[in-house]
mmCIF file of C-alpha atoms in Angstrom:
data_model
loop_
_atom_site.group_PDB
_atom_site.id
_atom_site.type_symbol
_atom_site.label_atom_id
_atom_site.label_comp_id
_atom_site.label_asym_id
_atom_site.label_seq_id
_atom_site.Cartn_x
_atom_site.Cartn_y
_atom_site.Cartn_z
ATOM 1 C CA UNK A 1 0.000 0.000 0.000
ATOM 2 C CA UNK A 2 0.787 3.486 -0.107
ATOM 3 C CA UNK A 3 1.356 6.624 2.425
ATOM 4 C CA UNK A 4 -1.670 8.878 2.148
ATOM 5 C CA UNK A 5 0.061 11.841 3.458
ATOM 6 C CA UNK A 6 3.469 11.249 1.262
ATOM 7 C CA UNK A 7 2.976 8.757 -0.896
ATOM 8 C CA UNK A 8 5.725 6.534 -0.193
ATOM 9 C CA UNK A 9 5.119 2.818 -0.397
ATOM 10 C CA UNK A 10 4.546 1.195 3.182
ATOM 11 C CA UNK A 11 4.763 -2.775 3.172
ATOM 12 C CA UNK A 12 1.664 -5.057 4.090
ATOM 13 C CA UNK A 13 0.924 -5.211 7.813
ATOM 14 C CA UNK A 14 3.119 -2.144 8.401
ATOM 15 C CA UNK A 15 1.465 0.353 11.408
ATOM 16 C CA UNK A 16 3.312 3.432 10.204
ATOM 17 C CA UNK A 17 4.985 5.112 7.414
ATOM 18 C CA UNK A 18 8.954 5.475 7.775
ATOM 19 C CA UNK A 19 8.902 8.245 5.618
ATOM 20 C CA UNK A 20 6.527 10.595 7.449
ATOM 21 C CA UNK A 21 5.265 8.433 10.411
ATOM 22 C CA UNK A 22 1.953 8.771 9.114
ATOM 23 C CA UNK A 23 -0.044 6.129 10.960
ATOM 24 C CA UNK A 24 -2.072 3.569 8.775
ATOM 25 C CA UNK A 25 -5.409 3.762 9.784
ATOM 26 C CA UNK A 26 -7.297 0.111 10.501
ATOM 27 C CA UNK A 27 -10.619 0.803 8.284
ATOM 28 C CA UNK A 28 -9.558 0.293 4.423
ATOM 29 C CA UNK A 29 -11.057 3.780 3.858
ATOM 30 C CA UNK A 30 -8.502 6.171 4.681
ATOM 31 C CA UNK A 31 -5.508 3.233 2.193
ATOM 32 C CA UNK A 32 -4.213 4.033 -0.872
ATOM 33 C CA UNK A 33 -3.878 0.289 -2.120
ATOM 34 C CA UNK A 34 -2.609 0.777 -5.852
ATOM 35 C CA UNK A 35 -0.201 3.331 -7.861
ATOM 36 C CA UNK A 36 -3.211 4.521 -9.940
ATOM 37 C CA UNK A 37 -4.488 5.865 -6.604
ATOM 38 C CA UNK A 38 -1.762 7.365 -5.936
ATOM 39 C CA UNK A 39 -1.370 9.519 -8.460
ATOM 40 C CA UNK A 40 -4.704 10.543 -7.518
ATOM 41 C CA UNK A 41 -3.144 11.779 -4.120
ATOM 42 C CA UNK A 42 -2.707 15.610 -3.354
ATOM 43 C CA UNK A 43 0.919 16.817 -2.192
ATOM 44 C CA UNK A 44 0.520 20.637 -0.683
ATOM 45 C CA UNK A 45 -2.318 21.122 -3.221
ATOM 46 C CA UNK A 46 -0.823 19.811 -6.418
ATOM 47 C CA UNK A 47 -0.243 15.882 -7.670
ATOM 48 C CA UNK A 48 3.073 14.907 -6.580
ATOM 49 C CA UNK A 49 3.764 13.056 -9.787
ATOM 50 C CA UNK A 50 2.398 16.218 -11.715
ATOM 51 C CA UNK A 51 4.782 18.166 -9.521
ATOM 52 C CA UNK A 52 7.904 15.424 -10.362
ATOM 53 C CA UNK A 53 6.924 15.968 -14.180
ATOM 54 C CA UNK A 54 6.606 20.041 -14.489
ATOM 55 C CA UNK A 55 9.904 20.938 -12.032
ATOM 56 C CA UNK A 56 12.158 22.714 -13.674
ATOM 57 C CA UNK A 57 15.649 21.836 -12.564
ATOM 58 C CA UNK A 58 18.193 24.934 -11.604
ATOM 59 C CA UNK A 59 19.792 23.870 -14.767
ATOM 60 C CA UNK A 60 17.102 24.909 -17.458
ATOM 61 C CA UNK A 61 17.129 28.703 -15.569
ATOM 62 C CA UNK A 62 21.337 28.538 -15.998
ATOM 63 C CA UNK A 63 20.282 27.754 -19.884
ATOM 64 C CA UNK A 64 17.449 30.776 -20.349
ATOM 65 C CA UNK A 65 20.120 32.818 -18.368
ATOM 66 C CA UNK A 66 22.527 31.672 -21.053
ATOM 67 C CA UNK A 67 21.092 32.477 -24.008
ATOM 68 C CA UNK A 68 19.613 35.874 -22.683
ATOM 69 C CA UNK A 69 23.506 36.616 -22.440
ATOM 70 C CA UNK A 70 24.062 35.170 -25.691
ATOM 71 C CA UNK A 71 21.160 37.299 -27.124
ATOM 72 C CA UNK A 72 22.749 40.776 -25.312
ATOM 73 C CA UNK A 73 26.790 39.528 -26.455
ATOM 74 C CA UNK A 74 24.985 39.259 -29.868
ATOM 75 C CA UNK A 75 23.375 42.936 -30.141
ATOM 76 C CA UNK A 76 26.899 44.126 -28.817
ATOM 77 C CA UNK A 77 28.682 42.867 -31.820
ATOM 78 C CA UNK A 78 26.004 43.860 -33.836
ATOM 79 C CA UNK A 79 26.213 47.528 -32.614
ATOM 80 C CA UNK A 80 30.177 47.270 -32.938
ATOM 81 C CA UNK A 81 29.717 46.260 -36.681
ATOM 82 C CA UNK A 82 27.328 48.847 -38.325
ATOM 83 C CA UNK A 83 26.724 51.527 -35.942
ATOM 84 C CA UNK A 84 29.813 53.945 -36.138
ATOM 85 C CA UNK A 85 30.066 57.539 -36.010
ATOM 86 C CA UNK A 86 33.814 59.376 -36.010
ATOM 87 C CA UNK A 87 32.372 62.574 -35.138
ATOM 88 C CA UNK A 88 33.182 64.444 -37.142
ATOM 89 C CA UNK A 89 30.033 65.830 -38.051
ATOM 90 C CA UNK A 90 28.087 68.153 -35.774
ATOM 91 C CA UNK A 91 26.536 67.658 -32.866
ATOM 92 C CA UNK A 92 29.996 65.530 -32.558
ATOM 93 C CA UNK A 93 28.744 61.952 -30.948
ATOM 94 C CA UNK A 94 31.111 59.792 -30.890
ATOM 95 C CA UNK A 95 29.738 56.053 -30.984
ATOM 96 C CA UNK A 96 32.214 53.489 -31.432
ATOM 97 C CA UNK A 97 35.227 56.113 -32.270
ATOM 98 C CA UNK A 98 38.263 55.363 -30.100
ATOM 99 C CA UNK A 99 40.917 56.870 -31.668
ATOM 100 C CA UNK A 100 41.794 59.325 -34.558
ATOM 101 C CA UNK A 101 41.441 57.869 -38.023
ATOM 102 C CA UNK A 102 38.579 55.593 -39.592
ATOM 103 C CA UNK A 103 40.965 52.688 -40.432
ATOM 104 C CA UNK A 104 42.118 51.983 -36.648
ATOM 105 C CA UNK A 105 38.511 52.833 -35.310
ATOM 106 C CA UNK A 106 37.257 49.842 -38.056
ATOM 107 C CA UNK A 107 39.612 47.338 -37.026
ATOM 108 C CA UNK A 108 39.241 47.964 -33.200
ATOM 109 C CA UNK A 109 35.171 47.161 -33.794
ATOM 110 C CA UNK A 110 36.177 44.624 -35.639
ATOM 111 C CA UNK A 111 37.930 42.863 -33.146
ATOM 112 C CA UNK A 112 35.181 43.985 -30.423
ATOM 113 C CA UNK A 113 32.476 42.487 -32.833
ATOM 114 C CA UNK A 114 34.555 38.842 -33.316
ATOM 115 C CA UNK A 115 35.142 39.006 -29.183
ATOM 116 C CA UNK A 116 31.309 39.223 -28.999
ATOM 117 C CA UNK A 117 30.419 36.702 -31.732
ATOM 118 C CA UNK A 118 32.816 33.926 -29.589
ATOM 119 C CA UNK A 119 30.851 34.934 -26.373
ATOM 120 C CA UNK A 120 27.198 34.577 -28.234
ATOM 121 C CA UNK A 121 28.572 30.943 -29.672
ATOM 122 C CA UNK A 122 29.841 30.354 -26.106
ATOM 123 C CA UNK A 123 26.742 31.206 -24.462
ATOM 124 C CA UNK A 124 24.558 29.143 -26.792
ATOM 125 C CA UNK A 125 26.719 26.609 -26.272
ATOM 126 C CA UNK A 126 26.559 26.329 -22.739
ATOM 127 C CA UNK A 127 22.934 26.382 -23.288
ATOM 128 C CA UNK A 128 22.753 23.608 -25.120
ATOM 129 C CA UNK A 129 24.484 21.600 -22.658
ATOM 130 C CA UNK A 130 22.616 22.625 -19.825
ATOM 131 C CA UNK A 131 19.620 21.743 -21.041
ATOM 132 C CA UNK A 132 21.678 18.159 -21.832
ATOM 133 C CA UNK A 133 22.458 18.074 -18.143
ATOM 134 C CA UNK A 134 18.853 18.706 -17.266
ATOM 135 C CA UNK A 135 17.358 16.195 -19.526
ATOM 136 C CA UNK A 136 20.395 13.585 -18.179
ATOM 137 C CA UNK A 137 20.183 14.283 -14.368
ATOM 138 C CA UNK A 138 15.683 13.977 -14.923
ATOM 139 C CA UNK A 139 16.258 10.184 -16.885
ATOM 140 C CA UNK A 140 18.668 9.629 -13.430
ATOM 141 C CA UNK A 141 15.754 10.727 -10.913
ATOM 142 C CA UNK A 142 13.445 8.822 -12.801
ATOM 143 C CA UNK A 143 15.361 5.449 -13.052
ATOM 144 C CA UNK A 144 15.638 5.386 -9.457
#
């Protein structure tokens, strides 16, 4: 049979639970007798199987928080690679001008934009394995 108030399974002619000491009552009522039953039990308001199959692991937040970085490393290069403005015109903003001279001021966003390219494949990357680890350490907790 199983526990009522946990669900773990309590062996035949067993008084209490060893998980939560939950005491088996002697009337058949108040015993969960099969697995289909419970599922059917409530855990704090929601089915603890439900609640096994919908938890998101701390890995699949490091993987959204991954590819948000990837996302913002992304727009960086972007903005390094076509927005540019020496200056030289009035009201005189500078966006991406370092140094005096175009060809310097090119190559140094060109090297910023490549730096943040690596990151954004880096990021997705580690995204993608992540949500590997999630997917590997969930078939573990199941198996057991």
């Amino acid at each position: 049979m199983y526990c009522k108030k946990c669900g773990a399974m309590i062996p035949n002619g067993q008084l209490k639970c060893e998980k939560c000491g939950w005491e088996v009552p002697q009337n058949d009522q108040d015993v969960v007798s099969s697995p289909t039953e419970e599922q059917a039990l409530t855990v704090s308001g929601q089915n603890h199987a439900e609640k096994v199959k919908t938890k998101w692991s701390v890995w699949c937040y490091l993987a959204i928080a991954s590819l948000c970085c990837g996302a913002f490393t992304f727009y960086k290069g972007l903005d390094k690679m076509f927005r540019y403005d020496s200056g030289d015109s009035y009201p005189h903003k500078y966006v991406n001008a370092y140094v005096g001279g175009d060809a310097y001021n090119y190559i140094i966003n060109g090297t910023y934009a490549t730096a943040f390219f690596v990151l954004t494949a880096m990021f997705v990357l580690a995204a993608i394995g992540l949500v590997a680890v999630h997917y590997v350490s969930k078939k573990a907790v199941s198996e057991e």
